Short mmCIF file of C-alpha atoms and ligand atoms in Angstrom, two decimals:
data_model
loop_
_atom_site.label_atom_id
_atom_site.label_comp_id
_atom_site.label_asym_id
_atom_site.label_seq_id
_atom_site.Cartn_x
_atom_site.Cartn_y
_atom_site.Cartn_z
CA MET A 1 9.02 7.70 -24.70
CA THR A 2 9.84 6.04 -21.37
CA GLU A 3 9.92 2.26 -21.48
CA LYS A 4 7.26 0.52 -19.43
CA LEU A 5 7.33 -2.34 -16.99
CA PHE A 6 4.41 -4.49 -15.91
CA LEU A 7 2.98 -3.97 -12.43
CA GLU A 8 0.92 -6.51 -10.56
CA VAL A 9 -0.48 -5.94 -7.08
CA VAL A 10 -2.16 -9.01 -5.64
CA THR A 11 -3.76 -9.73 -2.25
CA PRO A 12 -5.06 -13.09 -0.96
CA GLN A 13 -8.54 -11.86 -1.92
CA LYS A 14 -7.98 -10.43 -5.41
CA ALA A 15 -5.80 -8.75 -8.00
CA ILE A 16 -5.79 -5.01 -7.40
CA VAL A 17 -3.52 -3.82 -10.25
CA SER A 18 -2.43 -5.53 -13.44
CA GLU A 19 -1.16 -2.95 -15.92
CA GLU A 20 1.85 -1.24 -17.45
CA ALA A 21 3.63 1.45 -15.48
CA GLU A 22 6.49 3.86 -16.13
CA ILE A 23 7.80 3.98 -12.60
CA VAL A 24 6.79 2.22 -9.41
CA VAL A 25 7.66 3.54 -5.93
CA ALA A 26 7.00 1.15 -3.05
CA PRO A 27 7.43 1.10 0.77
CA GLY A 28 10.28 -1.42 1.17
CA SER A 29 11.01 -2.54 4.71
CA GLU A 30 14.54 -1.11 4.30
CA GLY A 31 13.14 2.13 2.91
CA GLU A 32 11.16 3.37 -0.06
CA PHE A 33 12.47 2.20 -3.45
CA GLY A 34 11.73 3.10 -7.04
CA ALA A 35 11.77 0.73 -10.00
CA LEU A 36 12.03 1.62 -13.67
CA LYS A 37 12.26 -0.76 -16.62
CA GLY A 38 15.62 -2.54 -16.58
CA HIS A 39 16.02 -2.51 -12.80
CA THR A 40 18.24 -5.22 -11.30
CA THR A 41 16.35 -8.18 -9.92
CA PHE A 42 15.64 -8.09 -6.20
CA LEU A 43 13.21 -9.29 -3.58
CA THR A 44 12.18 -7.33 -0.50
CA SER A 45 9.56 -7.31 2.21
CA LEU A 46 7.26 -4.30 2.41
CA LYS A 47 6.00 -2.26 5.30
CA ILE A 48 2.63 -0.58 5.69
CA GLY A 49 2.58 2.45 3.43
CA THR A 50 1.89 3.95 0.03
CA LEU A 51 2.67 2.48 -3.36
CA ARG A 52 2.58 4.91 -6.25
CA TYR A 53 3.11 4.46 -9.96
CA LYS A 54 2.72 6.35 -13.19
CA ASP A 55 0.24 4.70 -15.53
CA VAL A 56 0.51 4.58 -19.35
CA ASN A 57 -1.15 7.99 -19.58
CA GLY A 58 1.41 9.50 -17.24
CA LYS A 59 -1.13 9.77 -14.40
CA GLU A 60 0.14 9.18 -10.86
CA ARG A 61 -1.79 6.40 -9.10
CA TYR A 62 -1.77 5.77 -5.36
CA LEU A 63 -2.49 2.65 -3.34
CA PHE A 64 -2.46 1.70 0.31
CA ILE A 65 -0.27 -1.38 0.93
CA ASN A 66 -0.63 -3.37 4.14
CA GLY A 67 2.87 -4.88 4.07
CA GLY A 68 3.90 -7.96 2.10
CA PHE A 69 6.58 -8.72 -0.48
CA ALA A 70 7.85 -7.23 -3.73
CA GLU A 71 9.67 -9.03 -6.51
CA VAL A 72 11.41 -6.65 -8.89
CA LEU A 73 12.46 -8.03 -12.29
CA PRO A 74 13.83 -5.92 -15.19
CA ASP A 75 10.41 -5.83 -16.88
CA LYS A 76 7.98 -6.61 -14.06
CA VAL A 77 7.17 -5.67 -10.47
CA THR A 78 4.99 -8.04 -8.46
CA ILE A 79 3.58 -6.96 -5.11
CA LEU A 80 2.03 -9.54 -2.81
CA ALA A 81 0.25 -7.61 -0.09
CA GLU A 82 -1.69 -8.66 3.01
CA SER A 83 -4.33 -6.22 1.84
CA ALA A 84 -4.27 -3.23 -0.49
CA GLU A 85 -6.68 -0.66 -1.85
CA ARG A 86 -6.55 1.83 -4.66
CA ARG A 87 -7.08 5.37 -3.45
CA LYS A 88 -10.60 5.51 -4.87
CA ASP A 89 -11.59 2.34 -2.97
CA ILE A 90 -10.51 3.55 0.46
CA ASP A 91 -13.47 4.06 2.76
CA VAL A 92 -12.59 7.16 4.81
CA GLU A 93 -15.31 6.59 7.39
CA ARG A 94 -14.12 3.03 8.02
CA ALA A 95 -10.49 4.14 8.31
CA THR A 96 -11.45 6.99 10.64
CA LYS A 97 -13.37 4.58 12.89
CA ALA A 98 -10.41 2.15 12.87
CA LYS A 99 -8.11 5.05 13.81
CA GLU A 100 -10.34 6.15 16.70
CA ARG A 101 -10.73 2.57 17.95
CA ALA A 102 -6.96 2.05 17.97
CA GLU A 103 -6.35 5.42 19.67
CA ARG A 104 -8.90 4.55 22.39
CA ARG A 105 -7.20 1.20 23.01
CA LEU A 106 -3.77 2.79 23.18
CA ALA A 107 -5.01 5.47 25.58
CA ALA A 108 -6.88 3.03 27.86
CA LYS A 109 -4.00 0.55 28.07
CA THR A 110 -6.01 -1.94 30.10
CA ALA A 111 -4.27 -5.14 31.17
CA ASP A 112 -5.70 -7.09 28.26
CA THR A 113 -4.90 -4.47 25.60
CA ASP A 114 -2.62 -5.84 22.91
CA LEU A 115 -0.59 -2.65 22.41
CA LEU A 116 1.33 -3.85 19.39
CA ARG A 117 -1.87 -4.89 17.66
CA ALA A 118 -3.44 -1.51 18.39
CA GLU A 119 -0.33 0.32 17.14
CA VAL A 120 -0.31 -1.60 13.88
CA ALA A 121 -4.05 -1.02 13.40
CA LEU A 122 -3.45 2.70 13.98
CA ARG A 123 -0.63 2.70 11.43
CA ARG A 124 -2.90 1.04 8.83
CA ALA A 125 -5.67 3.57 9.44
CA LEU A 126 -3.33 6.60 9.29
CA HIS A 127 -1.71 5.39 6.06
CA ARG A 128 -5.12 4.76 4.48
CA LEU A 129 -6.18 8.32 5.33
CA ASN A 130 -2.86 9.57 4.05
CA VAL A 131 -3.25 7.82 0.69
CA LYS A 132 -6.74 9.28 0.35
CA GLN A 133 -5.28 12.77 0.83
CA ALA A 134 -2.27 12.34 -1.48
CA LYS A 135 -2.06 15.37 -3.84
P1 LIG B 214 -10.87 -2.59 9.90
O1 LIG B 214 -10.53 -2.55 11.36
O2 LIG B 214 -11.70 -1.43 9.46
O3 LIG B 214 -11.42 -3.94 9.45
P2 LIG B 214 -8.22 -3.38 9.08
O4 LIG B 214 -7.02 -2.51 8.95
O5 LIG B 214 -8.24 -4.34 10.22
O6 LIG B 214 -9.49 -2.41 9.10
P3 LIG B 214 -7.47 -5.16 6.97
O7 LIG B 214 -7.26 -6.41 7.78
O8 LIG B 214 -6.25 -4.43 6.50
O9 LIG B 214 -8.46 -4.17 7.74
O10 LIG B 214 -8.32 -5.50 5.68
C1 LIG B 214 -9.46 -6.36 5.66
C2 LIG B 214 -10.22 -6.11 4.35
O11 LIG B 214 -10.91 -4.85 4.43
C3 LIG B 214 -9.31 -5.99 3.13
O12 LIG B 214 -9.97 -6.50 2.00
C4 LIG B 214 -9.11 -4.48 2.99
O13 LIG B 214 -8.80 -4.11 1.64
C5 LIG B 214 -10.46 -3.93 3.44
N1 LIG B 214 -10.38 -2.61 4.10
C6 LIG B 214 -9.98 -2.35 5.37
N2 LIG B 214 -10.10 -1.05 5.65
C7 LIG B 214 -10.58 -0.45 4.53
C8 LIG B 214 -10.92 0.88 4.17
N3 LIG B 214 -10.81 1.90 5.04
N4 LIG B 214 -11.39 1.12 2.93
C9 LIG B 214 -11.54 0.11 2.06
N5 LIG B 214 -11.23 -1.18 2.31
C10 LIG B 214 -10.77 -1.47 3.53
#
């Protein structure tokens, strides 16, 4: 049997995950990384993307992660995210509207459009839709 580590995913609003996992794969700012029990300790920032892990029943779980930080210890992974949602909690209609809003702003490019803000909003929306469609 594969040894487990403890996974915690926390946002400023609430705890999203607090359970054992076999493997955790997260969107590190230097690239995606995987952590198994016994991994060397490290700290990294995270980019917008997907976090996936295998729960105690061997089921793959997917979450949207809106950037943040990860602390990897040999027996625990802690994710502090700006915001995060489990796949089942992602509201597709809301993400679709956010995507369309960002696309409209990027296309209009008026003088007062904050392009970077619109690009990041678009990235969040696309990743949320992506997580919802995973497998
Ligand atoms: P929106 O423009 O729709 O508010 P956003 O990307 O600006 O989206 P965030 O700032 O990332 O939103 O998150 C604000 C709060 O709303 C967080 O609690 C986040 O989990 C939640 N949230 C945002 N979008 C969704 C979604 N599509 N489904 C479920 N929860 C969402």
